[in-house]
CSV table of C-alpha atoms and ligand atoms in Angstrom, one decimal:
chain,number,residue,atom,x,y,z
A,1,UNK,CA,-11.4,-6.0,32.0
A,2,UNK,CA,-9.2,-4.7,29.2
A,3,UNK,CA,-6.0,-2.9,29.9
A,4,UNK,CA,-3.4,-1.6,27.5
A,5,UNK,CA,0.0,-3.4,27.6
A,6,UNK,CA,2.7,-1.0,26.6
A,7,UNK,CA,4.1,-2.6,23.5
A,8,UNK,CA,6.5,-1.2,21.0
A,9,UNK,CA,5.7,-2.9,17.7
A,10,UNK,CA,8.8,-4.8,16.7
A,11,UNK,CA,9.4,-6.1,13.2
A,12,UNK,CA,9.7,-9.7,14.4
A,13,UNK,CA,6.2,-9.7,15.7
A,14,UNK,CA,4.9,-8.3,12.4
A,15,UNK,CA,6.9,-10.8,10.4
A,16,UNK,CA,5.8,-13.7,12.6
A,17,UNK,CA,2.1,-12.7,12.4
A,18,UNK,CA,2.3,-12.3,8.6
A,19,UNK,CA,3.9,-15.8,8.3
A,20,UNK,CA,1.6,-17.5,10.8
A,21,UNK,CA,-1.6,-16.2,9.5
A,22,UNK,CA,-0.8,-16.2,5.8
A,23,UNK,CA,-0.3,-12.6,5.0
A,24,UNK,CA,3.2,-12.8,3.6
A,25,UNK,CA,5.6,-15.7,2.8
A,26,UNK,CA,9.2,-15.6,1.6
A,27,UNK,CA,9.3,-16.1,-2.1
A,28,UNK,CA,9.9,-19.7,-3.4
A,29,UNK,CA,10.3,-20.8,0.3
A,30,UNK,CA,10.5,-24.5,-0.5
A,31,UNK,CA,13.8,-23.8,-2.3
A,32,UNK,CA,15.1,-21.7,0.6
A,33,UNK,CA,13.6,-18.4,-0.4
A,34,UNK,CA,14.8,-15.8,-2.8
A,35,UNK,CA,16.6,-12.8,-1.2
A,36,UNK,CA,14.2,-9.9,-0.7
A,37,UNK,CA,11.3,-11.3,-2.8
A,38,UNK,CA,8.0,-11.9,-1.1
A,39,UNK,CA,4.7,-13.7,-1.8
A,40,UNK,CA,1.5,-12.3,-0.5
A,41,UNK,CA,-0.7,-15.1,0.9
A,42,UNK,CA,-4.5,-15.4,1.1
A,43,UNK,CA,-4.9,-12.6,3.6
A,44,UNK,CA,-2.0,-10.5,2.3
A,45,UNK,CA,-3.4,-10.4,-1.2
A,46,UNK,CA,-6.7,-9.1,0.2
A,47,UNK,CA,-5.1,-6.4,2.3
A,48,UNK,CA,-2.9,-5.3,-0.6
A,49,UNK,CA,-5.9,-5.2,-3.0
A,50,UNK,CA,-7.9,-3.1,-0.5
A,51,UNK,CA,-5.0,-0.6,-0.1
A,52,UNK,CA,-4.8,-0.3,-3.9
A,53,UNK,CA,-8.5,0.0,-4.2
A,54,UNK,CA,-8.7,2.7,-1.5
A,55,UNK,CA,-5.9,4.7,-3.3
A,56,UNK,CA,-7.5,4.3,-6.7
A,57,UNK,CA,-10.9,5.3,-5.3
A,58,UNK,CA,-9.4,8.5,-3.7
A,59,UNK,CA,-7.2,9.6,-6.6
A,60,UNK,CA,-9.2,8.4,-9.6
A,61,UNK,CA,-12.8,7.4,-9.0
A,62,UNK,CA,-13.7,10.3,-6.7
A,63,UNK,CA,-12.0,13.0,-8.8
A,64,UNK,CA,-12.8,14.5,-12.1
A,65,UNK,CA,-9.2,15.7,-12.8
A,66,UNK,CA,-7.6,12.3,-12.9
A,67,UNK,CA,-7.6,9.3,-15.2
A,68,UNK,CA,-5.9,5.8,-14.9
A,69,UNK,CA,-3.4,4.0,-17.0
A,70,UNK,CA,-1.8,0.5,-17.0
A,71,UNK,CA,1.4,0.7,-19.1
A,72,UNK,CA,3.6,-2.2,-19.9
A,73,UNK,CA,6.6,-3.1,-17.7
A,74,UNK,CA,9.0,-3.5,-20.6
A,75,UNK,CA,9.5,-0.2,-22.4
A,76,UNK,CA,11.6,0.9,-25.4
A,77,UNK,CA,15.2,1.1,-24.2
A,78,UNK,CA,15.4,4.7,-25.3
A,79,UNK,CA,13.0,5.6,-22.5
A,80,UNK,CA,15.7,5.0,-20.0
A,81,UNK,CA,18.3,6.9,-21.8
A,82,UNK,CA,16.0,9.9,-22.0
A,83,UNK,CA,14.8,9.6,-18.4
A,84,UNK,CA,18.4,9.7,-17.1
A,85,UNK,CA,18.1,6.2,-15.6
A,86,UNK,CA,20.8,4.6,-17.7
A,87,UNK,CA,23.3,7.2,-16.5
A,88,UNK,CA,22.0,8.3,-13.2
A,89,UNK,CA,20.1,5.5,-11.5
A,90,UNK,CA,23.0,4.2,-9.6
A,91,UNK,CA,24.1,3.5,-6.0
A,92,UNK,CA,27.8,3.7,-4.9
A,93,UNK,CA,29.0,0.1,-4.4
A,94,UNK,CA,32.0,-1.0,-2.4
A,95,UNK,CA,33.4,-4.5,-2.0
A,96,UNK,CA,35.3,-6.0,1.0
A,97,UNK,CA,38.8,-7.0,-0.1
A,98,UNK,CA,38.7,-9.8,2.4
A,99,UNK,CA,35.2,-11.5,2.4
A,100,UNK,CA,34.1,-10.0,-1.0
A,101,UNK,CA,30.7,-9.0,0.4
A,102,UNK,CA,29.3,-5.9,-1.3
A,103,UNK,CA,27.8,-2.8,0.4
A,104,UNK,CA,26.2,0.5,-0.5
A,105,UNK,CA,28.9,2.9,0.6
A,106,UNK,CA,26.5,5.6,1.6
A,107,UNK,CA,25.0,3.2,4.2
A,108,UNK,CA,28.3,2.7,6.0
A,109,UNK,CA,29.6,4.6,8.9
A,110,UNK,CA,33.3,4.1,8.1
A,111,UNK,CA,35.5,2.4,5.5
A,112,UNK,CA,35.4,-1.1,7.1
A,113,UNK,CA,33.4,-4.1,6.1
A,114,UNK,CA,30.4,-4.4,8.5
A,115,UNK,CA,30.7,-8.2,8.3
A,116,UNK,CA,34.4,-8.9,8.9
A,117,UNK,CA,35.9,-5.5,9.4
A,118,UNK,CA,38.0,-5.9,6.3
A,119,UNK,CA,39.2,-3.1,4.0
A,120,UNK,CA,36.8,-1.9,1.3
A,121,UNK,CA,37.5,-1.0,-2.3
A,122,UNK,CA,36.9,2.5,-3.6
A,123,UNK,CA,33.2,3.0,-4.5
A,124,UNK,CA,32.0,2.4,-8.0
A,125,UNK,CA,28.6,3.3,-9.4
A,126,UNK,CA,26.2,0.4,-9.8
A,127,UNK,CA,23.1,0.7,-12.0
A,128,UNK,CA,20.0,-0.6,-10.3
A,129,UNK,CA,18.0,-1.5,-13.4
A,130,UNK,CA,17.4,-5.2,-14.1
A,131,UNK,CA,18.4,-6.1,-17.6
A,132,UNK,CA,16.9,-8.8,-19.8
A,133,UNK,CA,16.7,-9.6,-23.6
A,134,UNK,CA,13.8,-9.2,-25.9
A,135,UNK,CA,13.5,-12.1,-28.3
A,136,UNK,CA,15.7,-15.2,-28.7
A,137,UNK,CA,19.1,-13.6,-29.3
A,138,UNK,CA,21.0,-12.5,-26.2
A,139,UNK,CA,23.0,-9.6,-27.6
A,140,UNK,CA,23.4,-5.9,-26.6
A,141,UNK,CA,21.0,-4.7,-29.3
A,142,UNK,CA,18.2,-6.7,-27.7
A,143,UNK,CA,18.6,-5.5,-24.1
A,144,UNK,CA,15.5,-4.3,-22.4
A,145,UNK,CA,15.0,-3.2,-18.8
A,146,UNK,CA,12.4,-4.0,-16.2
A,147,UNK,CA,11.0,-0.6,-15.3
A,148,UNK,CA,12.5,0.8,-12.0
A,149,UNK,CA,9.5,3.1,-11.7
A,150,UNK,CA,6.0,3.2,-13.2
A,151,UNK,CA,6.2,6.9,-13.9
A,152,UNK,CA,7.9,6.7,-17.3
A,153,UNK,CA,4.9,4.8,-18.7
A,154,UNK,CA,2.8,7.8,-17.9
A,155,UNK,CA,5.1,10.4,-19.4
A,156,UNK,CA,5.4,8.6,-22.7
A,157,UNK,CA,1.6,8.4,-22.9
A,158,UNK,CA,0.9,12.0,-22.0
A,159,UNK,CA,-0.1,13.0,-25.5
A,160,UNK,CA,-2.2,9.9,-26.0
A,161,UNK,CA,-4.2,10.7,-22.9
A,162,UNK,CA,-4.6,14.4,-23.8
A,163,UNK,CA,-5.8,13.4,-27.3
A,164,UNK,CA,-8.2,10.7,-26.3
A,165,UNK,CA,-9.7,12.2,-23.1
A,166,UNK,CA,-9.6,15.9,-23.9
A,167,UNK,CA,-8.4,16.5,-20.3
A,168,UNK,CA,-7.3,20.1,-19.7
A,169,UNK,CA,-4.7,21.2,-17.2
A,170,UNK,CA,-4.5,20.7,-14.3
A,171,UNK,CA,-5.1,17.0,-14.5
A,172,UNK,CA,-3.3,13.8,-13.5
A,173,UNK,CA,-2.7,10.3,-14.6
A,174,UNK,CA,-2.5,7.5,-12.0
A,175,UNK,CA,-1.0,4.1,-12.3
A,176,UNK,CA,-0.5,1.1,-10.0
A,177,UNK,CA,2.1,-1.5,-11.1
A,178,UNK,CA,5.2,-3.5,-10.4
A,179,UNK,CA,8.7,-1.9,-10.5
A,180,UNK,CA,12.1,-3.6,-10.1
A,181,UNK,CA,15.3,-2.4,-8.7
A,182,UNK,CA,18.5,-4.5,-8.2
A,183,UNK,CA,19.0,-2.9,-4.7
A,184,UNK,CA,22.4,-3.5,-3.2
A,185,UNK,CA,21.1,-3.6,0.4
A,186,UNK,CA,17.6,-4.9,1.0
A,187,UNK,CA,15.9,-5.8,4.2
A,188,UNK,CA,13.4,-4.8,6.9
A,189,UNK,CA,10.9,-7.3,5.5
A,190,UNK,CA,8.9,-5.9,2.6
A,191,UNK,CA,10.3,-2.4,3.2
A,192,UNK,CA,13.0,-2.7,0.6
A,193,UNK,CA,12.8,-5.4,-2.0
A,194,UNK,CA,13.9,-6.0,-5.5
A,195,UNK,CA,10.4,-6.5,-6.9
A,196,UNK,CA,7.7,-4.2,-5.5
A,197,UNK,CA,4.6,-2.3,-6.5
A,198,UNK,CA,4.1,1.5,-6.8
A,199,UNK,CA,1.0,3.7,-6.8
A,200,UNK,CA,2.1,6.8,-8.8
A,201,UNK,CA,0.4,10.0,-9.8
A,202,UNK,CA,1.8,12.3,-12.4
A,203,UNK,CA,-0.1,15.6,-12.1
A,204,UNK,CA,0.3,17.9,-15.0
A,205,UNK,CA,0.0,21.7,-14.2
A,206,UNK,CA,0.7,25.1,-15.6
A,207,UNK,CA,4.4,25.9,-14.7
A,208,UNK,CA,3.5,28.9,-12.6
A,209,UNK,CA,1.1,26.9,-10.5
A,210,UNK,CA,3.6,24.2,-9.5
A,211,UNK,CA,4.2,25.4,-5.9
A,212,UNK,CA,0.5,25.5,-5.1
A,213,UNK,CA,-0.1,22.0,-6.5
A,214,UNK,CA,2.9,20.6,-4.8
A,215,UNK,CA,1.6,21.8,-1.4
A,216,UNK,CA,-1.9,20.6,-2.2
A,217,UNK,CA,-0.6,17.0,-2.9
A,218,UNK,CA,1.6,17.0,0.2
A,219,UNK,CA,-1.5,17.6,2.3
A,220,UNK,CA,-3.8,15.4,0.3
A,221,UNK,CA,-1.5,12.4,0.5
A,222,UNK,CA,-0.7,12.8,4.2
A,223,UNK,CA,-4.4,13.0,5.0
A,224,UNK,CA,-5.0,9.8,3.0
A,225,UNK,CA,-2.9,7.7,5.3
A,226,UNK,CA,-4.6,9.3,8.4
A,227,UNK,CA,-8.0,8.6,6.9
A,228,UNK,CA,-7.2,4.9,6.6
A,229,UNK,CA,-6.0,4.6,10.2
A,230,UNK,CA,-2.4,5.6,10.5
A,231,UNK,CA,-1.8,7.8,13.6
A,232,UNK,CA,-0.8,11.3,12.7
A,233,UNK,CA,2.1,11.2,15.2
A,234,UNK,CA,3.6,8.3,13.3
A,235,UNK,CA,3.9,10.3,10.1
A,236,UNK,CA,6.1,13.3,9.2
A,237,UNK,CA,7.2,15.3,6.2
A,238,UNK,CA,10.9,15.5,5.5
A,239,UNK,CA,12.3,17.8,2.8
A,240,UNK,CA,15.2,16.4,0.6
A,241,UNK,CA,18.4,18.3,0.9
A,242,UNK,CA,20.0,19.6,-2.4
A,243,UNK,CA,22.5,16.8,-2.3
A,244,UNK,CA,19.9,14.0,-2.1
A,245,UNK,CA,17.5,15.4,-4.7
A,246,UNK,CA,17.0,13.0,-7.6
A,247,UNK,CA,18.3,14.2,-11.0
A,248,UNK,CA,14.8,15.1,-12.2
A,249,UNK,CA,13.5,16.8,-9.1
A,250,UNK,CA,13.3,20.5,-8.3
A,251,UNK,CA,11.9,19.9,-4.9
A,252,UNK,CA,11.0,16.7,-3.0
A,253,UNK,CA,9.5,15.7,0.4
A,254,UNK,CA,9.2,12.3,1.8
A,255,UNK,CA,6.2,11.2,3.8
A,256,UNK,CA,8.1,9.2,6.5
A,257,UNK,CA,6.5,6.7,8.7
A,258,UNK,CA,7.8,5.6,12.1
A,259,UNK,CA,8.5,2.0,11.1
A,260,UNK,CA,9.9,-0.4,13.8
A,261,UNK,CA,13.4,0.3,12.5
A,262,UNK,CA,12.9,4.1,12.8
A,263,UNK,CA,11.6,7.0,10.5
A,264,UNK,CA,11.8,5.8,6.9
A,265,UNK,CA,10.3,6.8,3.6
A,266,UNK,CA,6.7,5.7,2.9
A,267,UNK,CA,6.0,8.0,-0.1
A,268,UNK,CA,7.9,10.6,-2.1
A,269,UNK,CA,6.3,13.8,-3.5
A,270,UNK,CA,8.4,15.5,-6.1
A,271,UNK,CA,8.2,18.5,-8.3
A,272,UNK,CA,9.7,17.1,-11.5
A,273,UNK,CA,9.3,20.4,-13.4
A,274,UNK,CA,9.3,19.9,-17.2
A,275,UNK,CA,12.3,17.5,-17.0
A,276,UNK,CA,10.6,14.4,-18.2
A,277,UNK,CA,8.4,15.7,-21.0
A,278,UNK,CA,11.3,17.8,-22.4
A,279,UNK,CA,13.6,14.8,-22.3
A,280,UNK,CA,11.2,12.5,-24.0
A,281,UNK,CA,10.2,15.1,-26.6
A,282,UNK,CA,13.8,15.6,-27.5
A,283,UNK,CA,14.7,11.9,-27.5
A,284,UNK,CA,11.7,10.8,-29.5
A,285,UNK,CA,11.3,13.8,-31.8
A,286,UNK,CA,7.6,14.0,-30.9
A,287,UNK,CA,6.1,17.1,-29.4
A,288,UNK,CA,4.9,16.8,-25.9
A,289,UNK,CA,3.7,20.4,-25.7
A,290,UNK,CA,0.3,21.3,-24.4
A,291,UNK,CA,-1.8,23.9,-26.1
A,292,UNK,CA,-3.7,26.1,-23.7
A,293,UNK,CA,-6.9,27.2,-25.3
A,294,UNK,CA,-7.4,30.2,-23.0
A,295,UNK,CA,-4.0,31.9,-23.5
A,296,UNK,CA,-3.5,30.3,-27.0
A,297,UNK,CA,0.0,29.3,-25.9
A,298,UNK,CA,2.0,26.1,-26.4
A,299,UNK,CA,4.1,25.1,-23.4
A,300,UNK,CA,5.5,22.0,-21.6
A,301,UNK,CA,3.5,21.3,-18.4
A,302,UNK,CA,5.2,20.9,-15.0
A,303,UNK,CA,4.7,17.7,-13.2
A,304,UNK,CA,3.9,17.1,-9.5
A,305,UNK,CA,4.5,13.4,-8.6
A,306,UNK,CA,3.2,11.7,-5.4
A,307,UNK,CA,4.8,8.3,-5.6
A,308,UNK,CA,3.8,5.7,-3.0
A,309,UNK,CA,4.9,2.1,-2.4
A,310,UNK,CA,2.1,-0.5,-2.1
A,311,UNK,CA,4.4,-2.8,-0.1
A,312,UNK,CA,5.6,-0.1,2.3
A,313,UNK,CA,2.0,1.1,2.7
A,314,UNK,CA,1.0,-2.5,3.6
A,315,UNK,CA,3.8,-2.7,6.1
A,316,UNK,CA,2.9,0.7,7.6
A,317,UNK,CA,-0.8,-0.1,7.9
A,318,UNK,CA,0.1,-3.5,9.6
A,319,UNK,CA,2.5,-1.9,12.0
A,320,UNK,CA,0.1,0.9,12.9
A,321,UNK,CA,-2.8,-1.5,13.4
A,322,UNK,CA,-0.9,-4.0,15.5
A,323,UNK,CA,-1.9,-4.1,19.1
A,324,UNK,CA,-1.7,-6.3,22.2
A,325,UNK,CA,-3.9,-6.0,25.2
A,326,UNK,CA,-4.7,-8.0,28.3
A,327,UNK,CA,-8.2,-9.4,28.2
A,328,UNK,CA,-9.3,-11.7,31.0
A,329,UNK,CA,-5.7,-12.5,31.9
A,330,UNK,CA,-4.7,-13.4,28.3
A,331,UNK,CA,-2.9,-11.4,25.7
A,332,UNK,CA,-5.2,-10.5,22.9
A,333,UNK,CA,-3.4,-9.7,19.7
A,334,UNK,CA,-5.4,-7.6,17.3
A,335,UNK,CA,-5.1,-5.5,14.1
A,336,UNK,CA,-7.2,-2.4,14.3
A,337,UNK,CA,-7.3,-2.2,10.5
A,338,UNK,CA,-9.7,0.3,8.9
A,339,UNK,CA,-12.8,-1.7,7.7
A,340,UNK,CA,-12.0,-0.7,4.1
A,341,UNK,CA,-8.6,-2.3,4.4
A,342,UNK,CA,-9.4,-5.4,6.5
A,343,UNK,CA,-8.9,-8.5,4.4
A,344,UNK,CA,-12.0,-10.2,5.8
A,345,UNK,CA,-14.9,-7.9,6.8
A,346,UNK,CA,-17.2,-10.3,8.6
A,347,UNK,CA,-16.7,-13.8,10.1
A,348,UNK,CA,-19.7,-16.1,10.5
A,349,UNK,CA,-19.5,-18.3,13.5
A,350,UNK,CA,-22.1,-20.9,14.4
A,351,UNK,CA,-21.9,-21.8,18.1
A,352,UNK,CA,-22.0,-25.5,17.3
A,353,UNK,CA,-21.9,-27.9,14.3
A,354,UNK,CA,-25.5,-29.1,14.9
A,355,UNK,CA,-27.3,-29.4,11.6
A,356,UNK,CA,-30.0,-26.9,12.3
A,357,UNK,CA,-27.5,-24.2,13.3
A,358,UNK,CA,-25.2,-24.9,10.4
A,359,UNK,CA,-28.1,-24.5,8.0
A,360,UNK,CA,-28.9,-21.0,9.2
A,361,UNK,CA,-25.2,-20.0,9.4
A,362,UNK,CA,-24.4,-21.3,5.9
A,363,UNK,CA,-27.4,-19.3,4.5
A,364,UNK,CA,-26.2,-16.1,6.3
A,365,UNK,CA,-22.6,-16.8,5.0
A,366,UNK,CA,-23.8,-17.3,1.4
A,367,UNK,CA,-25.9,-14.1,1.7
A,368,UNK,CA,-23.1,-11.9,3.1
A,369,UNK,CA,-20.5,-13.1,0.6
A,370,UNK,CA,-22.5,-11.4,-2.1
A,371,UNK,CA,-21.3,-8.1,-0.6
A,372,UNK,CA,-17.9,-8.7,1.1
A,373,UNK,CA,-15.0,-11.1,1.8
A,374,UNK,CA,-16.5,-13.2,4.6
A,375,UNK,CA,-15.0,-16.1,6.5
A,376,UNK,CA,-16.9,-19.1,8.0
A,377,UNK,CA,-15.3,-20.7,11.1
A,378,UNK,CA,-16.8,-23.4,13.2
A,379,UNK,CA,-13.6,-24.9,14.7
A,380,UNK,CA,-12.9,-24.7,18.5
A,381,UNK,CA,-14.4,-22.5,21.2
A,382,UNK,CA,-16.1,-19.2,20.3
A,383,UNK,CA,-13.5,-17.3,22.4
A,384,UNK,CA,-10.7,-18.9,20.3
A,385,UNK,CA,-12.5,-18.0,17.1
A,386,UNK,CA,-13.0,-14.4,18.2
A,387,UNK,CA,-9.2,-14.2,18.9
A,388,UNK,CA,-8.4,-15.7,15.5
A,389,UNK,CA,-10.5,-13.0,13.8
A,390,UNK,CA,-9.0,-10.2,16.0
A,391,UNK,CA,-5.5,-11.2,15.0
A,392,UNK,CA,-6.3,-10.8,11.3
A,393,UNK,CA,-8.3,-7.6,11.8
A,394,UNK,CA,-11.8,-8.8,11.0
A,395,UNK,CA,-14.0,-5.9,12.1
A,396,UNK,CA,-17.2,-7.9,12.9
A,397,UNK,CA,-18.1,-11.4,13.9
A,398,UNK,CA,-21.7,-12.7,13.5
A,399,UNK,CA,-22.6,-15.5,16.0
A,400,UNK,CA,-25.4,-17.8,15.4
A,401,UNK,CA,-26.6,-19.6,18.6
A,402,UNK,CA,-29.5,-21.9,19.6
A,403,UNK,CA,-31.6,-18.9,20.5
A,404,UNK,CA,-31.3,-17.8,16.8
A,405,UNK,CA,-33.4,-20.8,15.8
A,406,UNK,CA,-36.2,-19.5,18.0
A,407,UNK,CA,-36.0,-15.7,17.6
A,408,UNK,CA,-34.3,-15.4,14.2
A,409,UNK,CA,-31.7,-13.0,15.7
A,410,UNK,CA,-28.0,-13.1,15.7
A,411,UNK,CA,-25.2,-11.4,17.6
A,412,UNK,CA,-22.7,-8.9,16.0
A,413,UNK,CA,-19.5,-8.6,17.9
A,414,UNK,CA,-17.1,-5.6,17.4
A,415,UNK,CA,-13.4,-6.3,17.1
A,416,UNK,CA,-12.1,-3.2,18.9
A,417,UNK,CA,-14.5,-2.9,21.8
A,418,UNK,CA,-15.5,-6.6,22.0
A,419,UNK,CA,-19.1,-5.2,22.5
A,420,UNK,CA,-22.0,-7.1,21.1
A,421,UNK,CA,-25.5,-6.4,19.9
A,422,UNK,CA,-28.3,-8.8,19.0
A,423,UNK,CA,-30.4,-8.0,15.9
A,424,UNK,CA,-32.9,-9.7,13.6
A,425,UNK,CA,-31.3,-11.7,10.7
A,426,UNK,CA,-33.4,-9.7,8.3
A,427,UNK,CA,-31.6,-6.5,9.5
A,428,UNK,CA,-28.1,-8.1,9.3
A,429,UNK,CA,-26.9,-6.9,5.9
A,430,UNK,CA,-28.0,-3.3,6.3
A,431,UNK,CA,-26.6,-3.2,9.8
A,432,UNK,CA,-23.2,-4.5,8.8
A,433,UNK,CA,-23.1,-2.1,5.9
A,434,UNK,CA,-23.6,0.8,8.3
A,435,UNK,CA,-21.1,-0.5,10.8
A,436,UNK,CA,-18.5,-1.1,8.1
A,437,UNK,CA,-19.0,2.5,7.0
A,438,UNK,CA,-18.2,3.6,10.5
A,439,UNK,CA,-21.5,3.9,12.4
A,440,UNK,CA,-21.3,3.0,16.1
A,441,UNK,CA,-22.3,-0.5,17.0
A,442,UNK,CA,-25.4,0.4,18.9
A,443,UNK,CA,-27.1,2.6,16.2
A,444,UNK,CA,-29.2,0.7,13.8
A,445,UNK,CA,-29.9,1.9,10.2
A,446,UNK,CA,-32.5,4.7,9.9
A,447,UNK,CA,-35.9,3.6,11.3
A,448,UNK,CA,-34.3,0.9,13.5
A,449,UNK,CA,-34.3,1.1,17.2
A,450,UNK,CA,-31.3,1.3,19.4
A,451,UNK,CA,-30.1,-2.0,20.6
A,452,UNK,CA,-28.6,-2.9,23.9
A,453,UNK,CA,-24.8,-3.2,23.6
A,454,UNK,CA,-23.2,-5.8,25.8
A,455,UNK,CA,-19.7,-6.9,26.5
A,456,UNK,CA,-18.5,-10.2,25.0
A,457,UNK,CA,-19.0,-13.2,27.2
B,1,GAP,N1,8.8,7.8,-9.6
B,1,GAP,C1,9.5,8.3,-8.4
B,1,GAP,C2,10.0,7.2,-7.6
B,1,GAP,O1,10.1,6.0,-8.0
B,1,GAP,P1,11.1,6.7,-5.3
B,1,GAP,O2,11.2,7.5,-4.1
B,1,GAP,O3,12.4,6.0,-5.8
B,1,GAP,O4,10.5,7.6,-6.4
B,1,GAP,C3,8.7,5.9,-4.7
B,1,GAP,O5,10.0,5.5,-5.1
B,1,GAP,C4,8.2,4.9,-3.7
B,1,GAP,O6,8.3,3.6,-4.1
B,1,GAP,C5,9.0,4.9,-2.3
B,1,GAP,O7,8.5,6.0,-1.5
B,1,GAP,C6,8.6,3.6,-1.8
B,1,GAP,O8,7.4,3.6,-1.1
B,1,GAP,C7,8.6,2.7,-3.0
B,1,GAP,N2,9.9,2.0,-3.2
B,1,GAP,C8,11.0,2.5,-3.8
B,1,GAP,N3,11.9,1.5,-3.8
B,1,GAP,C9,11.4,0.4,-3.2
B,1,GAP,C10,12.0,-0.9,-2.9
B,1,GAP,N4,13.2,-1.2,-3.2
B,1,GAP,N5,11.1,-1.7,-2.2
B,1,GAP,C11,9.9,-1.3,-1.8
B,1,GAP,N6,9.4,-0.1,-2.1
B,1,GAP,C12,10.1,0.7,-2.8
């Protein structure tokens, strides 16, 4: 019997699962960690890779109006002057006159220090860009910045891409990469950190079509999260007020997710108008116009920017997938991750360590690994092994038992329903392929018969 336990996902459970199972560790933990920096462990790196792969597939591979880019993190310092980041990428910082802790003033309810209640200084603007030096001499002339967004690498390459790909408007450039912000307040696990990854699209359009494309991308991006398993009721669109609009934006919506700490930004979608191309053209002296062959006109395209965070997406997918249920009097923790995102797709579980069984199981393991990330587990009872796989979101377990030696059949067990089917080893790869693509457990690939589905024992 399985019954739902009403659980509200709290952040502690997610952090604990991530730590316990090797998804995410504090950075440089043996030295006491480094504030708001995180390391993705063996399962975390797979989950993150799968999220990036799903995004790249949806926005680049499956479209003919998008190309990819991988620009360098360090850019010419003039970039940040032109983009407005040197002047405008700031947060208001206050300091407690008593304990000297520093806070973002717009995060505070009143003018008292949240730690000791002391009086705070007047706010001053604090630039969030990390500085470093290029070359061996540490002087002002050699200052470079770690990029605070990947977007600028796309803008400065606009003409290169147009010239080398012959792409015509509307088209986009997509990029995944690290960004760095010296945030004053961090926290909520990987939600806000100082080093993070972004998945950004800069979609170049004719100015008069900006509204249409803005709405298109709002819908497209919202649907992407739903397609990969996030419940629609846990997502919302929130329009930026005039006061909160970034200096470059004409209009902006956040896709918010209902994180354990409440509704917070998962992705921002902005209409950046012609701000960036105009700024870079004027600062570099190079034309970033586009020549429209139909109208024979030169103009500066408008840009629609869907900008997502890889780490925030990872956190949202984990929170949404997390579940606890009572199974046979025990709490079963499981991650209902979409098969495309699950770090491990299949676990191969021999019922015992007897040589004959191991031989068959290892052969199956070697075979399946050609297609997917597969795990092999022969430690402890089969029930325990199923629970371990449930907890990390493995969609299917393949069990090899003594009967398998006689009939050359194995059992596939489904993570979500705990139902099982028994099928010939020769059909295993095709069957798993179909199941991972979303076919119900009891339907075999075309031409196969329908197999009896049974509950896990
Ligand atoms: N190019 C536009 C841009 O960077 P943003 O709203 O500042 O816009 C886009 O950032 C996304 O990057 C956010 O929606 C979030 O997912 C992610 N992000 C921003 N700052 C972050 C931080 N400190 N830690 C983790 N993710 C962050």
